[in-house]
Structures are given as structure tokens and as C-alpha cells.
């Protein structure tokens, strides 16, 4: 849906080009029914996911053998 696309577009922008996030991005979310608190939550989750993945990559952190047996 357009609402889901708005979330994903914002999350990707936060993750890849946070310096370009501006008022128009928040207005787009607002137009789809999201509050400022929703925007904060989307941004926080996206930023944390990016941070944790970058740290895992830079330290070459990989799942242990047990991870692969968890039926995911």
C-alpha cells in the first residue's frame, strides 16, 4: 500500500542518506496518517538496524553454528 511505501521510503532514507531527511519527508509521513512519534519510531528502528549491521560487518561477526539449527 502507499502507507507501507511511505514507511519503507523513509526508513531507507534514514539508513542510507540521513543527512537528506527534511521537512518534506515528515510531511509525507503525516499525509499518510503518521504522527511525529511514529516518525521517531521508524527513524530509531532504522538507525539502530543500520548501526548494528555496520558494527557486525566491521568486526566480521557471524552467527554461531547453533543459529542455523533454530528453524528460521
mmCIF file of the C-alpha atoms, coordinates in Angstrom:
data_MODEL
# 
_entry.id   MODEL 
# 
loop_
_atom_site.group_PDB 
_atom_site.id 
_atom_site.type_symbol 
_atom_site.label_atom_id 
_atom_site.label_alt_id 
_atom_site.label_comp_id 
_atom_site.label_asym_id 
_atom_site.label_entity_id 
_atom_site.label_seq_id 
_atom_site.pdbx_PDB_ins_code 
_atom_site.Cartn_x 
_atom_site.Cartn_y 
_atom_site.Cartn_z 
_atom_site.occupancy 
_atom_site.B_iso_or_equiv 
_atom_site.pdbx_formal_charge 
_atom_site.auth_seq_id 
_atom_site.auth_comp_id 
_atom_site.auth_asym_id 
_atom_site.auth_atom_id 
_atom_site.pdbx_PDB_model_num 
ATOM 1  C CA . UNK A 1 1  ? 0.000  0.000   0.000  1.00 0.00 ? 1  UNK A CA 1 
ATOM 2  C CA . UNK A 1 2  ? 1.012  3.666   -0.204 1.00 0.00 ? 2  UNK A CA 1 
ATOM 3  C CA . UNK A 1 3  ? 1.193  3.791   3.587  1.00 0.00 ? 3  UNK A CA 1 
ATOM 4  C CA . UNK A 1 4  ? 3.693  0.930   3.692  1.00 0.00 ? 4  UNK A CA 1 
ATOM 5  C CA . UNK A 1 5  ? 5.707  2.506   0.884  1.00 0.00 ? 5  UNK A CA 1 
ATOM 6  C CA . UNK A 1 6  ? 5.892  5.760   2.873  1.00 0.00 ? 6  UNK A CA 1 
ATOM 7  C CA . UNK A 1 7  ? 7.323  3.875   5.860  1.00 0.00 ? 7  UNK A CA 1 
ATOM 8  C CA . UNK A 1 8  ? 9.854  1.999   3.761  1.00 0.00 ? 8  UNK A CA 1 
ATOM 9  C CA . UNK A 1 9  ? 10.940 5.051   1.761  1.00 0.00 ? 9  UNK A CA 1 
ATOM 10 C CA . UNK A 1 10 ? 11.524 6.972   4.985  1.00 0.00 ? 10 UNK A CA 1 
ATOM 11 C CA . UNK A 1 11 ? 13.355 4.064   6.639  1.00 0.00 ? 11 UNK A CA 1 
ATOM 12 C CA . UNK A 1 12 ? 15.658 3.585   3.648  1.00 0.00 ? 12 UNK A CA 1 
ATOM 13 C CA . UNK A 1 13 ? 16.416 7.310   3.529  1.00 0.00 ? 13 UNK A CA 1 
ATOM 14 C CA . UNK A 1 14 ? 17.253 7.339   7.247  1.00 0.00 ? 14 UNK A CA 1 
ATOM 15 C CA . UNK A 1 15 ? 19.504 4.301   6.763  1.00 0.00 ? 15 UNK A CA 1 
ATOM 16 C CA . UNK A 1 16 ? 21.329 5.466   3.639  1.00 0.00 ? 16 UNK A CA 1 
ATOM 17 C CA . UNK A 1 17 ? 21.051 9.260   3.431  1.00 0.00 ? 17 UNK A CA 1 
ATOM 18 C CA . UNK A 1 18 ? 20.025 10.558  6.842  1.00 0.00 ? 18 UNK A CA 1 
ATOM 19 C CA . UNK A 1 19 ? 21.606 13.926  6.074  1.00 0.00 ? 19 UNK A CA 1 
ATOM 20 C CA . UNK A 1 20 ? 18.962 14.421  3.355  1.00 0.00 ? 20 UNK A CA 1 
ATOM 21 C CA . UNK A 1 21 ? 15.959 13.831  5.635  1.00 0.00 ? 21 UNK A CA 1 
ATOM 22 C CA . UNK A 1 22 ? 13.937 17.021  5.763  1.00 0.00 ? 22 UNK A CA 1 
ATOM 23 C CA . UNK A 1 23 ? 10.575 18.515  6.489  1.00 0.00 ? 23 UNK A CA 1 
ATOM 24 C CA . UNK A 1 24 ? 9.080  17.140  3.263  1.00 0.00 ? 24 UNK A CA 1 
ATOM 25 C CA . UNK A 1 25 ? 9.809  13.605  4.470  1.00 0.00 ? 25 UNK A CA 1 
ATOM 26 C CA . UNK A 1 26 ? 7.883  14.244  7.673  1.00 0.00 ? 26 UNK A CA 1 
ATOM 27 C CA . UNK A 1 27 ? 5.065  15.841  5.706  1.00 0.00 ? 27 UNK A CA 1 
ATOM 28 C CA . UNK A 1 28 ? 4.842  12.732  3.520  1.00 0.00 ? 28 UNK A CA 1 
ATOM 29 C CA . UNK A 1 29 ? 4.506  10.552  6.600  1.00 0.00 ? 29 UNK A CA 1 
ATOM 30 C CA . UNK A 1 30 ? 1.935  12.919  8.064  1.00 0.00 ? 30 UNK A CA 1 
ATOM 31 C CA . UNK A 1 31 ? -0.082 12.770  4.821  1.00 0.00 ? 31 UNK A CA 1 
ATOM 32 C CA . UNK A 1 32 ? -0.285 9.002   5.307  1.00 0.00 ? 32 UNK A CA 1 
ATOM 33 C CA . UNK A 1 33 ? -1.573 9.336   8.862  1.00 0.00 ? 33 UNK A CA 1 
ATOM 34 C CA . UNK A 1 34 ? 1.673  9.041   10.813 1.00 0.00 ? 34 UNK A CA 1 
ATOM 35 C CA . UNK A 1 35 ? 2.444  11.188  13.835 1.00 0.00 ? 35 UNK A CA 1 
ATOM 36 C CA . UNK A 1 36 ? 5.764  12.746  14.848 1.00 0.00 ? 36 UNK A CA 1 
ATOM 37 C CA . UNK A 1 37 ? 6.117  9.908   17.362 1.00 0.00 ? 37 UNK A CA 1 
ATOM 38 C CA . UNK A 1 38 ? 5.629  7.371   14.544 1.00 0.00 ? 38 UNK A CA 1 
ATOM 39 C CA . UNK A 1 39 ? 8.334  9.118   12.505 1.00 0.00 ? 39 UNK A CA 1 
ATOM 40 C CA . UNK A 1 40 ? 10.659 8.951   15.516 1.00 0.00 ? 40 UNK A CA 1 
ATOM 41 C CA . UNK A 1 41 ? 9.981  5.224   15.931 1.00 0.00 ? 41 UNK A CA 1 
ATOM 42 C CA . UNK A 1 42 ? 10.612 4.492   12.252 1.00 0.00 ? 42 UNK A CA 1 
ATOM 43 C CA . UNK A 1 43 ? 13.823 6.528   12.309 1.00 0.00 ? 43 UNK A CA 1 
ATOM 44 C CA . UNK A 1 44 ? 15.058 4.983   15.561 1.00 0.00 ? 44 UNK A CA 1 
ATOM 45 C CA . UNK A 1 45 ? 14.494 1.413   14.389 1.00 0.00 ? 45 UNK A CA 1 
ATOM 46 C CA . UNK A 1 46 ? 16.108 2.127   11.021 1.00 0.00 ? 46 UNK A CA 1 
ATOM 47 C CA . UNK A 1 47 ? 19.103 3.849   12.595 1.00 0.00 ? 47 UNK A CA 1 
ATOM 48 C CA . UNK A 1 48 ? 19.643 1.103   15.160 1.00 0.00 ? 48 UNK A CA 1 
ATOM 49 C CA . UNK A 1 49 ? 19.390 -1.606  12.499 1.00 0.00 ? 49 UNK A CA 1 
ATOM 50 C CA . UNK A 1 50 ? 21.978 0.220   10.383 1.00 0.00 ? 50 UNK A CA 1 
ATOM 51 C CA . UNK A 1 51 ? 24.277 0.723   13.356 1.00 0.00 ? 51 UNK A CA 1 
ATOM 52 C CA . UNK A 1 52 ? 24.151 -2.883  14.498 1.00 0.00 ? 52 UNK A CA 1 
ATOM 53 C CA . UNK A 1 53 ? 24.712 -4.225  10.988 1.00 0.00 ? 53 UNK A CA 1 
ATOM 54 C CA . UNK A 1 54 ? 27.677 -1.938  10.381 1.00 0.00 ? 54 UNK A CA 1 
ATOM 55 C CA . UNK A 1 55 ? 29.270 -2.989  13.653 1.00 0.00 ? 55 UNK A CA 1 
ATOM 56 C CA . UNK A 1 56 ? 28.669 -6.657  12.876 1.00 0.00 ? 56 UNK A CA 1 
ATOM 57 C CA . UNK A 1 57 ? 30.210 -6.227  9.430  1.00 0.00 ? 57 UNK A CA 1 
ATOM 58 C CA . UNK A 1 58 ? 33.272 -4.283  10.591 1.00 0.00 ? 58 UNK A CA 1 
ATOM 59 C CA . UNK A 1 59 ? 34.036 -6.879  13.273 1.00 0.00 ? 59 UNK A CA 1 
ATOM 60 C CA . UNK A 1 60 ? 33.273 -9.815  10.951 1.00 0.00 ? 60 UNK A CA 1 
ATOM 61 C CA . UNK A 1 61 ? 30.678 -11.020 13.461 1.00 0.00 ? 61 UNK A CA 1 
ATOM 62 C CA . UNK A 1 62 ? 28.894 -14.128 12.221 1.00 0.00 ? 62 UNK A CA 1 
ATOM 63 C CA . UNK A 1 63 ? 26.219 -16.362 13.744 1.00 0.00 ? 63 UNK A CA 1 
ATOM 64 C CA . UNK A 1 64 ? 27.400 -19.443 15.570 1.00 0.00 ? 64 UNK A CA 1 
ATOM 65 C CA . UNK A 1 65 ? 26.540 -22.941 14.321 1.00 0.00 ? 65 UNK A CA 1 
ATOM 66 C CA . UNK A 1 66 ? 23.529 -23.187 16.654 1.00 0.00 ? 66 UNK A CA 1 
ATOM 67 C CA . UNK A 1 67 ? 21.887 -20.226 14.909 1.00 0.00 ? 67 UNK A CA 1 
ATOM 68 C CA . UNK A 1 68 ? 21.477 -22.261 11.738 1.00 0.00 ? 68 UNK A CA 1 
ATOM 69 C CA . UNK A 1 69 ? 19.591 -25.019 13.589 1.00 0.00 ? 69 UNK A CA 1 
ATOM 70 C CA . UNK A 1 70 ? 16.901 -22.733 15.016 1.00 0.00 ? 70 UNK A CA 1 
ATOM 71 C CA . UNK A 1 71 ? 14.469 -23.411 12.186 1.00 0.00 ? 71 UNK A CA 1 
ATOM 72 C CA . UNK A 1 72 ? 14.337 -19.919 10.784 1.00 0.00 ? 72 UNK A CA 1 
# 
